[in-house]
PDB file of C-alpha atoms in Angstrom:
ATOM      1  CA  UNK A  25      -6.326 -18.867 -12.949  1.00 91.00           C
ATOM      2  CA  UNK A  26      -3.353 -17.875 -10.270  1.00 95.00           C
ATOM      3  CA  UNK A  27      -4.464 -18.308  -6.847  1.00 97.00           C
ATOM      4  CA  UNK A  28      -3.116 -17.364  -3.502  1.00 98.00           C
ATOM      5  CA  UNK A  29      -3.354 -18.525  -0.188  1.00 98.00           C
ATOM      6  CA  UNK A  30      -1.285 -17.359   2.803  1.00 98.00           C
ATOM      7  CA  UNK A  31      -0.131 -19.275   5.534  1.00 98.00           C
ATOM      8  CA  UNK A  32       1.371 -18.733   9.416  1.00 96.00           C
ATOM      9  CA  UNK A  33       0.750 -17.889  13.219  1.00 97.00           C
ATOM     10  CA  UNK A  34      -2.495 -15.856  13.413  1.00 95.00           C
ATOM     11  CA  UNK A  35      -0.750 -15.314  17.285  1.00 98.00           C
ATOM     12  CA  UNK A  36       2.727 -13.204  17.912  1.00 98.00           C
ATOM     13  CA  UNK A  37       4.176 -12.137  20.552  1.00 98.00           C
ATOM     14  CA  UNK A  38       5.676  -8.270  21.035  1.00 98.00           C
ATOM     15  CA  UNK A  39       8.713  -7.938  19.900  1.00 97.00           C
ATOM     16  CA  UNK A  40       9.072 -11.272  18.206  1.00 98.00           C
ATOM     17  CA  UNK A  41       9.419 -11.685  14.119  1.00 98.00           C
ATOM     18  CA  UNK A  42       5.774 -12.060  12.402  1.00 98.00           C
ATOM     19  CA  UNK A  43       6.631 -14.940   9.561  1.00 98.00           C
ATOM     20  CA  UNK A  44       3.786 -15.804   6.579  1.00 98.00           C
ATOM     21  CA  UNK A  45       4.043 -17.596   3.396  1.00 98.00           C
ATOM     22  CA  UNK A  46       2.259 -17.228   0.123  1.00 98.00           C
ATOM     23  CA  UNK A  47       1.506 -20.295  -1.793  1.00 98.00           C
ATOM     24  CA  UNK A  48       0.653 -19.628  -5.293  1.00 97.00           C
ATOM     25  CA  UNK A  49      -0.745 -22.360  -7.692  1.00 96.00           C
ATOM     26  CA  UNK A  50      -1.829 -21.870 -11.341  1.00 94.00           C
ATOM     27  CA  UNK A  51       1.048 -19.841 -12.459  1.00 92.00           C
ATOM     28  CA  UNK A  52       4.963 -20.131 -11.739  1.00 93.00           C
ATOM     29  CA  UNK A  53       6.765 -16.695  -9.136  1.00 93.00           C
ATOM     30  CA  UNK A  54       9.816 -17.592 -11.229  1.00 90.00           C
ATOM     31  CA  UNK A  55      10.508 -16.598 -15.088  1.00 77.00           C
ATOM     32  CA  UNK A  56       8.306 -13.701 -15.485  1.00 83.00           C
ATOM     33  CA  UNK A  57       7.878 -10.271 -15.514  1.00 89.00           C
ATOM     34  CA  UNK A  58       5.322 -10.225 -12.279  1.00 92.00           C
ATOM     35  CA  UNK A  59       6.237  -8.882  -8.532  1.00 95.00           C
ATOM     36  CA  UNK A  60       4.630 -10.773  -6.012  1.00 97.00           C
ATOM     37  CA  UNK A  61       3.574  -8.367  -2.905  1.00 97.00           C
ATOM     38  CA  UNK A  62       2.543  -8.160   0.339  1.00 98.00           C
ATOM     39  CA  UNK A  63      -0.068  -5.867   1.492  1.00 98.00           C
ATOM     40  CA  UNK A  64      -1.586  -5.307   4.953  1.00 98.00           C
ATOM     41  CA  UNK A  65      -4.898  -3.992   6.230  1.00 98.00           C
ATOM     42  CA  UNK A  66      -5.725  -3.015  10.069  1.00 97.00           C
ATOM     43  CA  UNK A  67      -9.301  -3.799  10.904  1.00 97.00           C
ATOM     44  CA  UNK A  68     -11.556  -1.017   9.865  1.00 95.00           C
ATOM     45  CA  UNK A  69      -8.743   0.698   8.331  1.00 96.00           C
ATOM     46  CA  UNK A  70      -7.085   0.976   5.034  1.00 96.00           C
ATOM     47  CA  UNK A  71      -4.813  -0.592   3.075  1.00 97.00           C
ATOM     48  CA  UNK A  72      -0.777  -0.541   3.339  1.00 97.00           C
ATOM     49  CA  UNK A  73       1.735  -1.828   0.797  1.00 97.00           C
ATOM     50  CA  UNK A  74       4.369  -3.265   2.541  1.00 98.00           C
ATOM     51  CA  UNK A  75       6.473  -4.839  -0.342  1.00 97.00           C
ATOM     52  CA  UNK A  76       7.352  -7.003  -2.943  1.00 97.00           C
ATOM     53  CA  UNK A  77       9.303  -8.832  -4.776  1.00 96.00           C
ATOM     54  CA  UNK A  78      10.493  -9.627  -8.695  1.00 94.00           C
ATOM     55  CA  UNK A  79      10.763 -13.194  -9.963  1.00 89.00           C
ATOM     56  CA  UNK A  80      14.648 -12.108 -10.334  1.00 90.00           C
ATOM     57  CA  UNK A  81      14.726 -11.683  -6.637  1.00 91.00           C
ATOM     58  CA  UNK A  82      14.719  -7.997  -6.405  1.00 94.00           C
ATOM     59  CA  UNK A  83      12.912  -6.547  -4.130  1.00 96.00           C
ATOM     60  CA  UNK A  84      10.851  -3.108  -2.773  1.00 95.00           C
ATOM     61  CA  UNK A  85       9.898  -2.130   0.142  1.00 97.00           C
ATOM     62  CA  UNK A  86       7.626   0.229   2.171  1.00 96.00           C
ATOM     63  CA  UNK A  87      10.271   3.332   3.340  1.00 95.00           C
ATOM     64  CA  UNK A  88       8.800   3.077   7.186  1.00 95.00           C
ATOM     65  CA  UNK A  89       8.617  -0.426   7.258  1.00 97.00           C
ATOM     66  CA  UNK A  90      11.959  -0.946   5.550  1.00 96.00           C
ATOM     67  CA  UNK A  91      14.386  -1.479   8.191  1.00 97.00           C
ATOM     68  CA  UNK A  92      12.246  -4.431   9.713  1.00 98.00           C
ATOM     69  CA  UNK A  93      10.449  -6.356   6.612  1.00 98.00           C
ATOM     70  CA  UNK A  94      12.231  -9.185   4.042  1.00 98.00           C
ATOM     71  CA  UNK A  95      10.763 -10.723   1.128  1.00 98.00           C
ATOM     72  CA  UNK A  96      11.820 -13.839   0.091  1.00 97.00           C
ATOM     73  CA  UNK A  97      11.214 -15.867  -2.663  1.00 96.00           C
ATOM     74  CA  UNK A  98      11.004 -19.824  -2.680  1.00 95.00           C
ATOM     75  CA  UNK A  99      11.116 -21.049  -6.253  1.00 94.00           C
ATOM     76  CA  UNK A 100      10.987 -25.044  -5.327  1.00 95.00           C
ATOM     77  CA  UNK A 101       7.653 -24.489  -4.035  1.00 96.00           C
ATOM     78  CA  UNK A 102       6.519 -21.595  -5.625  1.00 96.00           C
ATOM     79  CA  UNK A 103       5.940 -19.668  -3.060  1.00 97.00           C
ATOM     80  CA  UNK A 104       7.209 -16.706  -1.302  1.00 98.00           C
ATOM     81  CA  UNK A 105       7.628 -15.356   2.390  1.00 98.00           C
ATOM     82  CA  UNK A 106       7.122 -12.456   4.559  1.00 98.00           C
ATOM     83  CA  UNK A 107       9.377 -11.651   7.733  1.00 98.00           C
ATOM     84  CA  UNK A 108       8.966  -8.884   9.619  1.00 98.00           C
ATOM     85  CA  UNK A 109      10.647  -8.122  13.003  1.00 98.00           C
ATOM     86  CA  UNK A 110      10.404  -6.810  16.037  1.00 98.00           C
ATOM     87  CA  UNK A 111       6.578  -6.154  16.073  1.00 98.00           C
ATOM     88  CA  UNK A 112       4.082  -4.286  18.204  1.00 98.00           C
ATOM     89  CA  UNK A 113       1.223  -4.083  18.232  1.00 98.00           C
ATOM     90  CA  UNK A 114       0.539  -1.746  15.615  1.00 98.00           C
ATOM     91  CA  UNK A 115       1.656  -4.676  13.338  1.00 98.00           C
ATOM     92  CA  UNK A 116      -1.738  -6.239  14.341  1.00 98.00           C
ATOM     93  CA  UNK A 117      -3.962  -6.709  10.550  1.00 98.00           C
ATOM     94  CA  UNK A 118      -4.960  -8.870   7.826  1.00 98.00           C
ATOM     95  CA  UNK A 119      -2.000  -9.159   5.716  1.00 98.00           C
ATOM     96  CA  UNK A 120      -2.313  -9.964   2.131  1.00 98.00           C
ATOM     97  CA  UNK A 121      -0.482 -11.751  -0.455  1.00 98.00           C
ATOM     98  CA  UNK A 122      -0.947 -10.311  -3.708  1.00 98.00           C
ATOM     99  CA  UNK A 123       0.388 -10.559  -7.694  1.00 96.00           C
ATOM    100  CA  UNK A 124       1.351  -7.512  -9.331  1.00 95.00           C
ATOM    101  CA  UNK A 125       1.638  -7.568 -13.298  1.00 90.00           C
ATOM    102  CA  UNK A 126       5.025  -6.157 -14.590  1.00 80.00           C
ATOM    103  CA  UNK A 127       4.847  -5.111 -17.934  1.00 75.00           C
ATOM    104  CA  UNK A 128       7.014  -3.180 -20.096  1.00 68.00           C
ATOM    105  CA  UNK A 129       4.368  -0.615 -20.024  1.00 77.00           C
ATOM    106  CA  UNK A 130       5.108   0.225 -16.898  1.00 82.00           C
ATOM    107  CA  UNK A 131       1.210  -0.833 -15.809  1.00 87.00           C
ATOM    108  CA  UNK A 132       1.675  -2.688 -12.541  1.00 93.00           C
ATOM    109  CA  UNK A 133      -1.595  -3.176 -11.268  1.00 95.00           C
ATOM    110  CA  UNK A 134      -2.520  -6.415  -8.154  1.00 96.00           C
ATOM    111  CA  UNK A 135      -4.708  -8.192  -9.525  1.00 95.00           C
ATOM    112  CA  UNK A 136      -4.786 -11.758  -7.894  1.00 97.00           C
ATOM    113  CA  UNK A 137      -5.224 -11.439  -3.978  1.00 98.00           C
ATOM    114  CA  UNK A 138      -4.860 -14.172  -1.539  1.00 98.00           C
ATOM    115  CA  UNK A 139      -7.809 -14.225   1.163  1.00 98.00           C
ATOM    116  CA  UNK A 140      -5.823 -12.628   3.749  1.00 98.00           C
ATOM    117  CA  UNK A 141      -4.616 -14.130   7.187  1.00 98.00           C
ATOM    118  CA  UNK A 142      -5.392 -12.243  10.045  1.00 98.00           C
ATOM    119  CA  UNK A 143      -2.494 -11.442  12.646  1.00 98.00           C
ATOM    120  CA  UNK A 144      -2.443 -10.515  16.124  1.00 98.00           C
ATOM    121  CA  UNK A 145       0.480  -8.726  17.945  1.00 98.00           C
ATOM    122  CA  UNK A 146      -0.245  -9.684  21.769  1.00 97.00           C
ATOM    123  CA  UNK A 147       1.757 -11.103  24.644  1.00 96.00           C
TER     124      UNK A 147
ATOM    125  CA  UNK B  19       5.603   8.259   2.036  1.00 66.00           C
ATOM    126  CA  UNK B  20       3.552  10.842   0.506  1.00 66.00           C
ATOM    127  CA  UNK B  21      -0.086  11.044   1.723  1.00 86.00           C
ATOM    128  CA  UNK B  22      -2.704  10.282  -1.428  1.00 95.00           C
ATOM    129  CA  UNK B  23      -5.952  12.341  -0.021  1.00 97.00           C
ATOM    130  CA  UNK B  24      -9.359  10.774  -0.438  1.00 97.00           C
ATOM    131  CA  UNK B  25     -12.512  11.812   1.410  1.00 96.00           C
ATOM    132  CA  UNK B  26     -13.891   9.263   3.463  1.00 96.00           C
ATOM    133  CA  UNK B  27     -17.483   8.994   2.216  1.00 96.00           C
ATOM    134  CA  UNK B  28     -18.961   9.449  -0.601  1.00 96.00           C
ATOM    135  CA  UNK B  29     -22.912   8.679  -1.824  1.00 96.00           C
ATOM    136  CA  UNK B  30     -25.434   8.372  -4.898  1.00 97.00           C
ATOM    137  CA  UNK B  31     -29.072   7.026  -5.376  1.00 97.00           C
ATOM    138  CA  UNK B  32     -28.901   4.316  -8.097  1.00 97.00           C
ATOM    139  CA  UNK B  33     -29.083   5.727 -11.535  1.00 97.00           C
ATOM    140  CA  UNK B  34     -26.614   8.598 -10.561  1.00 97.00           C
ATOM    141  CA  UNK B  35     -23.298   9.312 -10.772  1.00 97.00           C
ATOM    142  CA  UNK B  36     -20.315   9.375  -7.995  1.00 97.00           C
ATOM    143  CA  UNK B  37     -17.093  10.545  -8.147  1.00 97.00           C
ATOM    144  CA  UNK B  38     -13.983   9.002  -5.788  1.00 98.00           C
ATOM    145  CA  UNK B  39     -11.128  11.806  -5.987  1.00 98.00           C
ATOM    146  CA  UNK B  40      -7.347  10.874  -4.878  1.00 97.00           C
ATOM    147  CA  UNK B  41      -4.936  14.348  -4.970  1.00 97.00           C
ATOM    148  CA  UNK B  42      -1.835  13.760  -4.391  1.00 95.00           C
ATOM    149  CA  UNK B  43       0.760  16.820  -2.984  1.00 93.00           C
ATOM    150  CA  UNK B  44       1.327  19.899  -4.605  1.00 92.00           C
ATOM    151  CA  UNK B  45       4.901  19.072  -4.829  1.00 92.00           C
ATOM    152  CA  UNK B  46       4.224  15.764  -6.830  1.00 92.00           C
ATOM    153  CA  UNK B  47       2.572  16.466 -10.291  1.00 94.00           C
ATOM    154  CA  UNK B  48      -0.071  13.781 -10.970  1.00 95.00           C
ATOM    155  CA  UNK B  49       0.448  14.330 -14.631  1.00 93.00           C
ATOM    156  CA  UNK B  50       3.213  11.006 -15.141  1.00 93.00           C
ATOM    157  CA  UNK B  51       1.851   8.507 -12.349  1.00 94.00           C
ATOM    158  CA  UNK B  52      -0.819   6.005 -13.579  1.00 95.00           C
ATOM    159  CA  UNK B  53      -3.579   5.951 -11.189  1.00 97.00           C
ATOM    160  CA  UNK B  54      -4.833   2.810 -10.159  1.00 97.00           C
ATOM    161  CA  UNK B  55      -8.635   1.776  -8.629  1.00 98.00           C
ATOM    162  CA  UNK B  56      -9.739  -0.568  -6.061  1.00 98.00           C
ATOM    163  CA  UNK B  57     -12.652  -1.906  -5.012  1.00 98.00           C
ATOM    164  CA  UNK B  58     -13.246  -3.716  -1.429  1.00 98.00           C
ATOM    165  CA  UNK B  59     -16.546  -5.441   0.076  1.00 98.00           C
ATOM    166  CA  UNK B  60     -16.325  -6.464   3.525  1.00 97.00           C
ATOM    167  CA  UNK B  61     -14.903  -9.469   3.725  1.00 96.00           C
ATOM    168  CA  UNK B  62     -13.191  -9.977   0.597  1.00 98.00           C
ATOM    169  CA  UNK B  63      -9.849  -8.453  -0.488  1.00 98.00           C
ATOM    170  CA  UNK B  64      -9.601  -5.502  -2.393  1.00 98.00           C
ATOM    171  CA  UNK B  65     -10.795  -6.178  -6.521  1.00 98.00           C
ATOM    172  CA  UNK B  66      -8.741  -4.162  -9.292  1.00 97.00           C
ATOM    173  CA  UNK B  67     -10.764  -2.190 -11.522  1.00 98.00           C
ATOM    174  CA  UNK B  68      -8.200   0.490 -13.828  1.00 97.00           C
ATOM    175  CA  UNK B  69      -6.030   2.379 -13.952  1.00 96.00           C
ATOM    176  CA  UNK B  70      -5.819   5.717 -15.641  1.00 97.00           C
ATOM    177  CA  UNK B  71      -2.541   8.053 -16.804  1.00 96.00           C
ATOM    178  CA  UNK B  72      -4.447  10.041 -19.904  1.00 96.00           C
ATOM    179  CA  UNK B  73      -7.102   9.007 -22.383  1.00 96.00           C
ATOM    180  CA  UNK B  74      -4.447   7.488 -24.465  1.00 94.00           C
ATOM    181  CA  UNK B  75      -3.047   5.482 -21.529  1.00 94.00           C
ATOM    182  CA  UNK B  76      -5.695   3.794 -19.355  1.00 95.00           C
ATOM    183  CA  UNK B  77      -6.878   0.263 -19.116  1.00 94.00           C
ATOM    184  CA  UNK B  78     -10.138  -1.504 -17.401  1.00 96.00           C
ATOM    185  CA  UNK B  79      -9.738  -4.786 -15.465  1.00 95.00           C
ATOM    186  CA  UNK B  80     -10.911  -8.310 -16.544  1.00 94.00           C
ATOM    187  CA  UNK B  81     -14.644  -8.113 -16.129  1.00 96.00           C
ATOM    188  CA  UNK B  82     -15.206  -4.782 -14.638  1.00 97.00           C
ATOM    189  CA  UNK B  83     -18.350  -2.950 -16.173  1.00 97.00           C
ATOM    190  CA  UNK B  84     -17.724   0.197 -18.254  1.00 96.00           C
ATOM    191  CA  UNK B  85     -19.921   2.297 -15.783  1.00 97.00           C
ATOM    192  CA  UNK B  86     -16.364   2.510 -13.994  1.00 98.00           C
ATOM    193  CA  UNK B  87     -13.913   4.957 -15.693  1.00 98.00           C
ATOM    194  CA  UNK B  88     -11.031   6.753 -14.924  1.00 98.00           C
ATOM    195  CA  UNK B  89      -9.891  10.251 -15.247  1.00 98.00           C
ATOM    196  CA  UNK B  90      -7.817  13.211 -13.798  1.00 97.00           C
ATOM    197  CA  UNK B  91      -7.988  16.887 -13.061  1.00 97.00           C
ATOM    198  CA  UNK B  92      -4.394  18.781 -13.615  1.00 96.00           C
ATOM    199  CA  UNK B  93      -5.259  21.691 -11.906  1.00 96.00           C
ATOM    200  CA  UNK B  94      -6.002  19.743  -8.914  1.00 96.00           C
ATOM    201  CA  UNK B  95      -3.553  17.673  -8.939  1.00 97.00           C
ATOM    202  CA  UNK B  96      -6.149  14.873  -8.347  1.00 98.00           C
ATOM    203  CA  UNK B  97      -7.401  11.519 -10.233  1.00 98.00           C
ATOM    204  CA  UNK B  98     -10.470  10.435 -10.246  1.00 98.00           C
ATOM    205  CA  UNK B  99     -12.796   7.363 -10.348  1.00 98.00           C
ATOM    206  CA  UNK B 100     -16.255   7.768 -11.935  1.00 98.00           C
ATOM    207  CA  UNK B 101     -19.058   5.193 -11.546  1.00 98.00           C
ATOM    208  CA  UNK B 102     -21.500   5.728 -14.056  1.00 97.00           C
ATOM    209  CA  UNK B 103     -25.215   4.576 -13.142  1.00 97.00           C
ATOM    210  CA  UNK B 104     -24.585   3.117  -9.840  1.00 98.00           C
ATOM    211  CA  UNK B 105     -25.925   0.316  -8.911  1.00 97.00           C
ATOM    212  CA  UNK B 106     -26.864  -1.251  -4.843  1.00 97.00           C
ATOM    213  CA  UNK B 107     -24.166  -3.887  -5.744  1.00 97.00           C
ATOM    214  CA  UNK B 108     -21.302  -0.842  -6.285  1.00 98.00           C
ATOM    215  CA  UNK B 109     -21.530   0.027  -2.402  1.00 98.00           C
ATOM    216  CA  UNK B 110     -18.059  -1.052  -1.460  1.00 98.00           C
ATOM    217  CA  UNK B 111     -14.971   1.068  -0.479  1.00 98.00           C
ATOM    218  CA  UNK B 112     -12.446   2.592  -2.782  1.00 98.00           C
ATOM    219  CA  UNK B 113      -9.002   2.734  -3.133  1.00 98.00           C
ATOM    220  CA  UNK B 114      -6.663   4.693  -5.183  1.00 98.00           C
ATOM    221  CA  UNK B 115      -2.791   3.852  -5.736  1.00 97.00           C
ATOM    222  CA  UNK B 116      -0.486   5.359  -7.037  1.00 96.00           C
ATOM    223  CA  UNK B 117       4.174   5.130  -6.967  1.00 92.00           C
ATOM    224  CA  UNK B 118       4.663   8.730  -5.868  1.00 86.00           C
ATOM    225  CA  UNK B 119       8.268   8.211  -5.626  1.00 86.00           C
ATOM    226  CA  UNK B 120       9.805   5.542  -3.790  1.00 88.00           C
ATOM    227  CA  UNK B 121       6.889   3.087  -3.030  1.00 92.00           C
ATOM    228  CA  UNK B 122       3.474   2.044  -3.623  1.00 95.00           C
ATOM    229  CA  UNK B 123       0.859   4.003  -2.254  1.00 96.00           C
ATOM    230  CA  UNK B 124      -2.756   3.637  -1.299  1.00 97.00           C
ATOM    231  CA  UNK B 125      -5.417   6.458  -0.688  1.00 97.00           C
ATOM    232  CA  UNK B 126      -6.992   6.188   2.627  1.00 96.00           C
ATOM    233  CA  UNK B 127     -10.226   4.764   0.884  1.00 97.00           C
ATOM    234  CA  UNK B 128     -13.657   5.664   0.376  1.00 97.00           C
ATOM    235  CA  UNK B 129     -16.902   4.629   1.290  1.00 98.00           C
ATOM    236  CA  UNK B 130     -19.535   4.806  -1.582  1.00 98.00           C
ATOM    237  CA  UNK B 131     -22.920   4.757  -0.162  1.00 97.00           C
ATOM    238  CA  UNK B 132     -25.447   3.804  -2.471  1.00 97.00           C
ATOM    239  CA  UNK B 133     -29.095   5.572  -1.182  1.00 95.00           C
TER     240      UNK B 133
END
């Protein structure tokens, strides 16, 4: 059974770089076929892909959030990180770590979510 | 990113049937994309349930009941979630997803209501 659990400052300051990790245990982010995502969710609102990334280190992202968000895997620790910069407050929501299956099917569907870590853009 | 359309609300006494709808634009033709379902109770994250492309291409997550199927509508360029029987414990909200072309994208959700 993967599991997920994300990690980082539930506090950030405006304009300032928002940083989380993803820890997964029960399954290896390196070797396979799976993308391992980040998804976001303002309260009360709905839910925003932001990106992801392929155990080969390639990576997707969200078009309007593109020019501020990296991805990163970490393969010694099996886990993988979330950077995004220069945030407002708009950035303010649960963000969620997430595995997305890759087969050759082209079915890519999340189906292991972390619990989510709530973060708040104030000064 | 294109916009996937759901309606915000949605209802059904137990026993009936509801219906979740996600349409994408008229300029992007549902008829490739595999639609995929989400369900989310407060407080927990979102829970896969399928994903539908056509009857020969569709798939039901680990554990999710059969009452919950998947289908589209060509002519309105829409996919669709069907819960069969509902049940109290179905009230949630619902998500579609879909890659319209350069990105994952979720449907603004709906709220099923169960009476």
């Amino acid at each position: 059974q993967v599991q997920l659990q994300e990690s980082g400052p539930g506090l950030v300051k405006p304009s300032q770089t928002l940083a989380l990790t993803c820890a997964v245990s029960g399954g290896s982010i390196s070797g396979g076929s799976d993308y391992w995502s980040w998804v976001r969710q303002p309260a009360g609102k709905g839910l925003e892909w932001i990106g992801r990334i392929h155990s080969s280190g390639n990576t997707h992202y969200n078009p309007s959030l593109k020019s501020r968000v990296t991805i990163s895997l970490d393969t010694s620790k099996n886990q993988f990180s979330l950077r995004l910069t220069s945030v407002t407050a708009a950035d303010t929501a649960l963000y969620y770590c997430a595995r997305q299956t890759g087969g050759a099917d082209y079915v890519h569907y999340l189906d292991y979510w972390g619990q989510g870590t709530l973060v708040t853009v104030s000064s | 990113q294109p916009v996937l359309r759901q309606p915000p609300s949605s209802s059904a006494s137990p026993g009936e049937s509801a219906r979740v709808t996600c349409t994408l634009p008229s300029d992007i033709n549902i008829g490739p994309h595999n639609v995929y379902w989400y369900q989310q109770k407060p407080g927990s994250p979102p829970r896969y349930l399928l994903f539908y492309q056509s009857d020969s291409h569709k798939g039901q997550g680990s554990g999710v009941p059969s009452r919950f199927s998947g289908s589209k509508d060509a002519s309105a360029n829409t996919g669709i979630l069907l819960v069969s029987g509902v049940q109290s414990e179905d009230e949630a909200d619902y998500y579609c997803m879909m890659w319209p072309t350069n990105g994952w994208v979720f449907g603004g959700g709906t709220k099923l209501t169960v009476l």
